[in-house]
Coordinates of N, CA and C in Angstrom, one line a residue:
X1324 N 68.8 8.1 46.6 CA 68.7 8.2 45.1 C 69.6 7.1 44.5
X1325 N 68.9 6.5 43.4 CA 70.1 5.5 42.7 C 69.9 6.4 41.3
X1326 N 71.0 6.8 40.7 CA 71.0 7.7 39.7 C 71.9 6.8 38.6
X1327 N 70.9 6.5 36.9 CA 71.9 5.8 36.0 C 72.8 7.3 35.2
X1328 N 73.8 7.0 35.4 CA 74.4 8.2 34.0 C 75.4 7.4 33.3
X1329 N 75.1 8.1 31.8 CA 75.3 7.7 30.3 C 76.8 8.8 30.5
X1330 N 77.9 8.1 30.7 CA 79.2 8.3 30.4 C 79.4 9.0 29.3
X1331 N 79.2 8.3 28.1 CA 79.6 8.9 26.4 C 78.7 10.0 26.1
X1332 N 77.4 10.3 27.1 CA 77.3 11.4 26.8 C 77.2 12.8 27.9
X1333 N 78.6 12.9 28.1 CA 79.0 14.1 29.6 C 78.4 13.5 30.6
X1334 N 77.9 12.5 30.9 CA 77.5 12.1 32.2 C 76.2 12.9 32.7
X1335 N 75.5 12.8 31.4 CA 74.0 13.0 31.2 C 73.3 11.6 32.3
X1336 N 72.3 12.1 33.5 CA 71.4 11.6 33.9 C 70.5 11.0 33.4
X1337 N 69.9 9.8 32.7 CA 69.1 8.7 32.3 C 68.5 8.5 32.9
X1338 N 68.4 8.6 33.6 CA 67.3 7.3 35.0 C 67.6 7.7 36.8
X1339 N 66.8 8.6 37.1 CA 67.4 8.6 38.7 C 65.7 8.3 39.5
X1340 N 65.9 7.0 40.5 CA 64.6 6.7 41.2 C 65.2 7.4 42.7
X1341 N 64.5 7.7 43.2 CA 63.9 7.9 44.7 C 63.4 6.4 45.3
X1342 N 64.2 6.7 46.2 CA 63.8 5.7 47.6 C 63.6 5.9 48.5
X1343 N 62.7 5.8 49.6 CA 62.2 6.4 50.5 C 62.3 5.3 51.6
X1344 N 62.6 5.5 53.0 CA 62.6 4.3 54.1 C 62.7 5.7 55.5
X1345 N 62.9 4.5 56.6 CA 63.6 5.5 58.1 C 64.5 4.5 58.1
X1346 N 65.1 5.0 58.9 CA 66.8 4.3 59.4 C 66.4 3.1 60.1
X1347 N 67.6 2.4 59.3 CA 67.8 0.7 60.1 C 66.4 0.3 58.9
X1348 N 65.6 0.5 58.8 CA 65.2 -0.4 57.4 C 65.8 -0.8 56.7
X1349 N 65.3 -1.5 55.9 CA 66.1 -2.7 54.4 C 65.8 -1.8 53.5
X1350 N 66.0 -1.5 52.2 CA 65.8 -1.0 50.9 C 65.1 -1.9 50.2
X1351 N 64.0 -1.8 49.4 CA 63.4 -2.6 48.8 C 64.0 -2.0 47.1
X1352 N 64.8 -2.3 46.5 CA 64.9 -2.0 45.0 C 66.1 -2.8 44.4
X1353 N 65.3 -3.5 43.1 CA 66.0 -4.4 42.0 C 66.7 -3.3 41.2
X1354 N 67.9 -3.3 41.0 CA 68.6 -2.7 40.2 C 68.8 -3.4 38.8
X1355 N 68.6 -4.9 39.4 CA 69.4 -5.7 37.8 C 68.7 -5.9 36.9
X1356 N 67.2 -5.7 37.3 CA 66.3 -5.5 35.7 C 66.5 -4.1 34.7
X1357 N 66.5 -3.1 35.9 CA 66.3 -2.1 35.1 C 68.2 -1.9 34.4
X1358 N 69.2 -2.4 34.9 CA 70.8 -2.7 34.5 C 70.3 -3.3 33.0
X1359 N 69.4 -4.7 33.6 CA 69.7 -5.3 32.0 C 68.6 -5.0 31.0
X1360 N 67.6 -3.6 31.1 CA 67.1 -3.2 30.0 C 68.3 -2.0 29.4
X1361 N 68.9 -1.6 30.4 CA 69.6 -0.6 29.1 C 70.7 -1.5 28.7
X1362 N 71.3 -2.9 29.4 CA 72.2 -3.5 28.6 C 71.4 -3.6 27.0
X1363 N 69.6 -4.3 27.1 CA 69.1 -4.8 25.9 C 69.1 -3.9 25.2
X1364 N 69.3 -2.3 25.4 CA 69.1 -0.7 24.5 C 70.3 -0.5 24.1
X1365 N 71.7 -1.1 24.5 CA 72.8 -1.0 23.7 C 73.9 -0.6 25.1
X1366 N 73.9 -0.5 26.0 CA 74.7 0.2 27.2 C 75.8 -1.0 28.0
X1367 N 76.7 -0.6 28.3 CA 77.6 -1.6 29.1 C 77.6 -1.3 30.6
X1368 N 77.3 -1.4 31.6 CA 78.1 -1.2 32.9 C 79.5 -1.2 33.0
X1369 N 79.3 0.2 33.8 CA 80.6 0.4 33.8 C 80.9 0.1 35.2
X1370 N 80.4 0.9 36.2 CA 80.7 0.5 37.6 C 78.9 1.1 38.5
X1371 N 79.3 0.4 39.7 CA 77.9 0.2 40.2 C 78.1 0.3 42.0
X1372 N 78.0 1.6 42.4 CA 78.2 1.6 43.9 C 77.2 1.7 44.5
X1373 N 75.9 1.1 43.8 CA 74.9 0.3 45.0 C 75.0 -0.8 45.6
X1374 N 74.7 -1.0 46.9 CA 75.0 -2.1 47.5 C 74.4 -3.6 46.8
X1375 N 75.5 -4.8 46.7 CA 74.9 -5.7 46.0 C 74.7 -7.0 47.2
X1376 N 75.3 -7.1 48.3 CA 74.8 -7.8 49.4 C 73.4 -7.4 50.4
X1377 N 72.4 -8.3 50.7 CA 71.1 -7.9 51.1 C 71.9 -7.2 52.7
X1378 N 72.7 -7.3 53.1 CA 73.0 -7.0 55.0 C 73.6 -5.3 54.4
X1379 N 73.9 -4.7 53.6 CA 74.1 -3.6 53.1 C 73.0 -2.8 52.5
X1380 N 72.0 -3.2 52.3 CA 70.9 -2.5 52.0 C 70.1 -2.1 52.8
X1381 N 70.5 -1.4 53.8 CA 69.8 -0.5 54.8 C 70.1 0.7 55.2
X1382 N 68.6 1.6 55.1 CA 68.9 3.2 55.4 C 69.8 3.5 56.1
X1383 N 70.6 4.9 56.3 CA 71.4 4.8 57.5 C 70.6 5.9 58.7
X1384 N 70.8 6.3 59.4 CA 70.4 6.7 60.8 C 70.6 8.3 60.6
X1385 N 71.2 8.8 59.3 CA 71.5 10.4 59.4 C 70.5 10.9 58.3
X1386 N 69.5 11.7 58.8 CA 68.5 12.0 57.9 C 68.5 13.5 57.3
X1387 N 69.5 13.9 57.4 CA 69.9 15.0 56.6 C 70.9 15.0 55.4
X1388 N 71.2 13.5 55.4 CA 72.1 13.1 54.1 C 71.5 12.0 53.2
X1389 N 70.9 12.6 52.4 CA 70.7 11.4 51.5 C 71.4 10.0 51.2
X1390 N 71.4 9.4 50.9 CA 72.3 8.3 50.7 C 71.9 8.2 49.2
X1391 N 73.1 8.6 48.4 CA 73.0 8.4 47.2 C 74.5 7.2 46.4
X1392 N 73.6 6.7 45.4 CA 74.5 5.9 44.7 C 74.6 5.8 43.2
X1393 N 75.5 5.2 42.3 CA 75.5 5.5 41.0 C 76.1 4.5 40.5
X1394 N 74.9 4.7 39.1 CA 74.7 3.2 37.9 C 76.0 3.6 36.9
X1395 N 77.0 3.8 36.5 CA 77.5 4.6 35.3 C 77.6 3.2 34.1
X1396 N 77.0 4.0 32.9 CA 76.8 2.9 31.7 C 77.6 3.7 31.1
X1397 N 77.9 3.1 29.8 CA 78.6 3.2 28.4 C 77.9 2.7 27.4
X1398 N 78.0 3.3 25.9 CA 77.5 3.0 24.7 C 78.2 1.5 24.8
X1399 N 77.5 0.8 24.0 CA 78.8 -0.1 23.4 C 78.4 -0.1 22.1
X1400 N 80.0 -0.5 21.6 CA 80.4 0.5 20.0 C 81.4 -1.4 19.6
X1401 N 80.1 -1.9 18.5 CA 80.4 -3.2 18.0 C 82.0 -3.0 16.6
X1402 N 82.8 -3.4 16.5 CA 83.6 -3.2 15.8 C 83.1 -4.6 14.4
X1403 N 82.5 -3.9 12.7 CA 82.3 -4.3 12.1 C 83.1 -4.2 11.3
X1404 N 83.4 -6.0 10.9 CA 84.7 -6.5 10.1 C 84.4 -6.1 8.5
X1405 N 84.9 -6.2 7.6 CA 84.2 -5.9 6.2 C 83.9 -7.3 5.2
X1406 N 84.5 -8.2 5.8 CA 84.3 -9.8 5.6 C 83.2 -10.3 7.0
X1407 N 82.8 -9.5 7.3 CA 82.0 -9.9 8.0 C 80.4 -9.0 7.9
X1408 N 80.0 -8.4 7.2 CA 79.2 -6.7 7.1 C 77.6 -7.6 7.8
X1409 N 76.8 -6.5 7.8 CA 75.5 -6.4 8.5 C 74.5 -5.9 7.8
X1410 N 73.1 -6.4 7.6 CA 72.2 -5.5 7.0 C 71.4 -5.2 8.1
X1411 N 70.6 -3.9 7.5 CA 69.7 -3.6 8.6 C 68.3 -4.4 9.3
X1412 N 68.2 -5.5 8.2 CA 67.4 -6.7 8.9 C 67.7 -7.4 9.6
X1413 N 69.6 -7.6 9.6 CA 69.8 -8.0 10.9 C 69.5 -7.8 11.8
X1414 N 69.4 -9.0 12.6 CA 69.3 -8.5 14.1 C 70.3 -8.6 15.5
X1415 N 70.5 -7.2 15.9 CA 71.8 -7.5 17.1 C 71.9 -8.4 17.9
X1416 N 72.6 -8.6 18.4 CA 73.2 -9.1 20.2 C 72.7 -8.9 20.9
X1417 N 71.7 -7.9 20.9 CA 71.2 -7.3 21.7 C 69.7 -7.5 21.9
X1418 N 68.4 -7.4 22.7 CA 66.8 -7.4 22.2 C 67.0 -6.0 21.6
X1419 N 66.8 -5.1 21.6 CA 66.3 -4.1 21.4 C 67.4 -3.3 20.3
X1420 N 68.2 -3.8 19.6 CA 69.2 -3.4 18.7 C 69.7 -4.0 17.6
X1421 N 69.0 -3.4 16.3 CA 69.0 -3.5 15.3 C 70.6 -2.5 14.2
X1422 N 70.6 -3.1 13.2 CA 71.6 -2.6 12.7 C 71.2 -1.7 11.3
X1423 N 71.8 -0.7 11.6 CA 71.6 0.5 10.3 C 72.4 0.4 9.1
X1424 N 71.5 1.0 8.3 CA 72.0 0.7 6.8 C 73.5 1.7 7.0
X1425 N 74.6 1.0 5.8 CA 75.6 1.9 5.8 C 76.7 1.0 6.4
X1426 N 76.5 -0.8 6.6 CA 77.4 -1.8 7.2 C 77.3 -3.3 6.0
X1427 N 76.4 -2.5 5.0 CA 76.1 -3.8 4.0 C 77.3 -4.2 3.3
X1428 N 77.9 -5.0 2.5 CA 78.5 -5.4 2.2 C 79.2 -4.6 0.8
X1429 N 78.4 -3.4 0.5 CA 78.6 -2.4 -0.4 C 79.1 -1.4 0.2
X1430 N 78.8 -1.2 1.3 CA 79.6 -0.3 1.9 C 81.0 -0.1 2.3
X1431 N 81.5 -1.5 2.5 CA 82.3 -2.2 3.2 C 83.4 -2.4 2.3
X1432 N 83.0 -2.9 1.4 CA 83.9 -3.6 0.0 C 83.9 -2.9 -1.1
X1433 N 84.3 -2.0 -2.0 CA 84.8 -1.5 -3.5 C 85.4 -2.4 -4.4
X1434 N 84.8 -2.8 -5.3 CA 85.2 -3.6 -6.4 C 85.6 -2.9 -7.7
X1435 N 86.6 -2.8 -7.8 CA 86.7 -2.0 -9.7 C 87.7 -2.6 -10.5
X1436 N 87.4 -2.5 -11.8 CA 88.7 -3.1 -12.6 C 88.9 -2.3 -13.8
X1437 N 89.8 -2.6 -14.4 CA 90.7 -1.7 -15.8 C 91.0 -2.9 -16.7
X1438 N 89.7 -2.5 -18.0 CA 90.6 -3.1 -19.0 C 91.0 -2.3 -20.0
X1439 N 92.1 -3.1 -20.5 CA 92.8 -2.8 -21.4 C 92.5 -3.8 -22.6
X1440 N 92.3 -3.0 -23.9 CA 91.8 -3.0 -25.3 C 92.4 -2.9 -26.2
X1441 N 93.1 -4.2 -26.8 CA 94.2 -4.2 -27.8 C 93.8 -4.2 -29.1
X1442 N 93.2 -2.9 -30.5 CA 92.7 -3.2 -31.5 C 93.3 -2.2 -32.2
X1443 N 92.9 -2.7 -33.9 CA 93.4 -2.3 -34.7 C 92.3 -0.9 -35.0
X1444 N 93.4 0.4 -36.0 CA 92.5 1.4 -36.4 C 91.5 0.8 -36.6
X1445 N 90.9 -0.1 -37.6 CA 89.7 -0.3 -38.1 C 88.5 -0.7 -37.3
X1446 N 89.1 -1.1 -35.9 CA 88.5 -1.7 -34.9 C 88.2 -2.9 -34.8
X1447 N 89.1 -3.6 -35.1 CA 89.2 -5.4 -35.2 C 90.0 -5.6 -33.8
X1448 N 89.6 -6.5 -33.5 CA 91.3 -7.1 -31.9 C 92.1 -7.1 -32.6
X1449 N 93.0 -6.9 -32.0 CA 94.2 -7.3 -32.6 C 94.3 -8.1 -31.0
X1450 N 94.7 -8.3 -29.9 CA 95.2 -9.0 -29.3 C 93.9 -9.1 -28.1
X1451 N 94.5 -10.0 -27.2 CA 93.2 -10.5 -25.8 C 92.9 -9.0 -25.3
X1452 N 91.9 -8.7 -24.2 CA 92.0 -8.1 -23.4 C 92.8 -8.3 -22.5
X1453 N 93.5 -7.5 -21.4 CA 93.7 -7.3 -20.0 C 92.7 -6.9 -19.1
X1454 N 92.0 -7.7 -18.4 CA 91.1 -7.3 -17.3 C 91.9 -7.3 -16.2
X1455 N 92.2 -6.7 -15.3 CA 92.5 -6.8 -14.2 C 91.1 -5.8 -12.8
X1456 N 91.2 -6.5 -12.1 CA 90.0 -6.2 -10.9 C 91.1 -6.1 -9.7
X1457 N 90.6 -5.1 -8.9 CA 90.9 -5.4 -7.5 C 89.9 -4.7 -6.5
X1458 N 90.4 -4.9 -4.9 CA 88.9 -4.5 -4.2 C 89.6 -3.8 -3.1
X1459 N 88.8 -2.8 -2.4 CA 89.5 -1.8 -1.6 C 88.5 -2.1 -0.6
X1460 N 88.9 -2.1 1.1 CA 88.2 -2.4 2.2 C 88.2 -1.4 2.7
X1461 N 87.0 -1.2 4.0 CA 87.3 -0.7 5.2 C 86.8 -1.2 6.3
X1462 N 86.3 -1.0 7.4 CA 85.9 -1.6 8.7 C 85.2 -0.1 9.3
X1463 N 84.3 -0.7 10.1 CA 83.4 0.2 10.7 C 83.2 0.0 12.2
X1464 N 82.5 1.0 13.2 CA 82.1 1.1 14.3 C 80.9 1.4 14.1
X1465 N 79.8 0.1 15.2 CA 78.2 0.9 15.2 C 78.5 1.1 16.9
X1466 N 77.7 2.3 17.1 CA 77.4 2.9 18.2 C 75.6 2.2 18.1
X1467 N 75.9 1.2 19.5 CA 74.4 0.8 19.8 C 73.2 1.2 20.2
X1468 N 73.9 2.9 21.2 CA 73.1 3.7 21.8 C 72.6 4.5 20.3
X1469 N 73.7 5.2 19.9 CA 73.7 6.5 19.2 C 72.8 6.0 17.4
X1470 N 73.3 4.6 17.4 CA 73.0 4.3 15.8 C 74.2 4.9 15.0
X1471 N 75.2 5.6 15.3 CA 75.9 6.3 14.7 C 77.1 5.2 14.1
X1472 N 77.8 5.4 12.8 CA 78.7 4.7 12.3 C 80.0 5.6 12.2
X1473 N 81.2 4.7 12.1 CA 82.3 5.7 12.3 C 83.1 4.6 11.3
X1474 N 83.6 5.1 10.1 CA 84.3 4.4 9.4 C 86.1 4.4 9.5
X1475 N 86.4 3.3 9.0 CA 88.4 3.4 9.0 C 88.7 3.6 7.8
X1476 N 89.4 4.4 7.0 CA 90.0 4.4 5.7 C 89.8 3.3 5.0
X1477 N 89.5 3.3 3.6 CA 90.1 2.6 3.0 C 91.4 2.6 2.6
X1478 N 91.0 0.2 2.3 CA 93.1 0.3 2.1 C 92.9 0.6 0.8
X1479 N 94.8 1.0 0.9 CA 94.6 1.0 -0.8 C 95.6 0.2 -1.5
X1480 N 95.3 0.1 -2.7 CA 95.6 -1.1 -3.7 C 96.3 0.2 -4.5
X1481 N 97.0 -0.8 -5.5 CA 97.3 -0.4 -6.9 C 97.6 -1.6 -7.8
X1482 N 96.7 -1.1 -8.7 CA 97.0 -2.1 -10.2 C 98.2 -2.1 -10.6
X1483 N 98.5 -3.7 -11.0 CA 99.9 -3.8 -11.6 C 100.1 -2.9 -12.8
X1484 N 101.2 -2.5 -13.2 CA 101.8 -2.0 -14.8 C 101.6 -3.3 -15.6
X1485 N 101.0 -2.9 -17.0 CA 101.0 -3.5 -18.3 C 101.8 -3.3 -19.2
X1486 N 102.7 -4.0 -18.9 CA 103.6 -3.6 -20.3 C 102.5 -3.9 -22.0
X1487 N 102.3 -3.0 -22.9 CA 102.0 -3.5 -24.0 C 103.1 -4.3 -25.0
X1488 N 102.4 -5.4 -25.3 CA 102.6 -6.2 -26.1 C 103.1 -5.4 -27.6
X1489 N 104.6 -5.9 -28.2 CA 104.6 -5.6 -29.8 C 104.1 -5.8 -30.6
X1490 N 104.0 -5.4 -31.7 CA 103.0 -6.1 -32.9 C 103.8 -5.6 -34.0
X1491 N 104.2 -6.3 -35.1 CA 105.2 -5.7 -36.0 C 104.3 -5.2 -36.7
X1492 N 105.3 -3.8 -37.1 CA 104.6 -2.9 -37.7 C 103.7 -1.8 -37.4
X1493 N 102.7 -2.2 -36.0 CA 102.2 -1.3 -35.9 C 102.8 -0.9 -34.4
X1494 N 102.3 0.8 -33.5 CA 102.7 1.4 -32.8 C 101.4 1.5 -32.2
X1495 N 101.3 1.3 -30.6 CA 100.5 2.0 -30.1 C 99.8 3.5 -29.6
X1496 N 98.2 3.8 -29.8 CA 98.6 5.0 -29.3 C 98.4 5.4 -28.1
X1497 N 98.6 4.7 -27.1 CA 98.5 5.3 -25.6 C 99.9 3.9 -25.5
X1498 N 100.6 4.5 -24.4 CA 101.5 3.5 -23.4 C 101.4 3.3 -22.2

């Protein structure tokens, strides 16, 4: 038996073929196509204790023991920058791996700002505005297998203090 098991999920069985021979025969089976379709589905190798030299791939002589061996894969889990973001039109690294909404560049980045409004009762300016803007990040994990995202905090900022400006005679009413 060559058996693939999916690590990230309890070492759930994916793929197990049957091989059939008598002793002292050769094995007839390509492992590395069916290896590099679940690499194209999102999966890494992890370790691989089928024989990879042709003088090793032969039945053995005890026909009451199977000869069993094992593929063990992993998700792979792309680390997305927030100066770097992804839409779901993108297309992965991968053939068969596409990216999900939820890595766009809105996701990723928070933009907000505070102004401040210097006028008189009557509602005339009395002085400029203060616009101040700043932006709050975070970074994400896609899971290639699962589609699943896993976000990191956002950082955080703080707006500078405004000191208000005097104006003779009058008093503000917020400070």
């Amino acid at each position: 038996y060559i058996t693939y098991i999916d690590r990230d999920m309890g070492g759930k069985i994916i793929r197990e073929d049957k091989i059939e021979g008598h002793g002292g025969e050769d094995f007839i089976y390509d492992e590395k196509p069916i290896i590099e379709g679940f690499y194209n589905k999102g999966y890494d190798l992890l370790s691989c204790d089928y024989p990879r030299d042709k003088t090793s791939k032969v039945y053995d002589m005890d026909i009451e023991i199977d000869q069993k061996y094992t593929i063990l894969l992993k998700h792979h889990i792309e680390d997305i920058s927030f100066d770097k973001p992804k839409k779901p039109e993108d297309k992965g690294p991968r053939k068969e791996v596409n990216y999900e909404k939820g890595l766009d560049e809105c996701d990723l980045n928070k933009d907000f700002s505070r102004i401040i409004v210097y006028k008189y009762e009557d509602g005339e300016k009395a002085l400029e505005d203060v616009n101040q803007k700043e932006r709050i990040t975070r970074n994400a994990k896609f899971n290639y297998v699962t589609k699943k995202i896993e976000y990191t905090n956002w950082t955080e900022t703080k707006l500078a203090s405004v000191d208000s400006p005097k104006i003779s005679g009058f008093r503000p009413d917020k400070e």
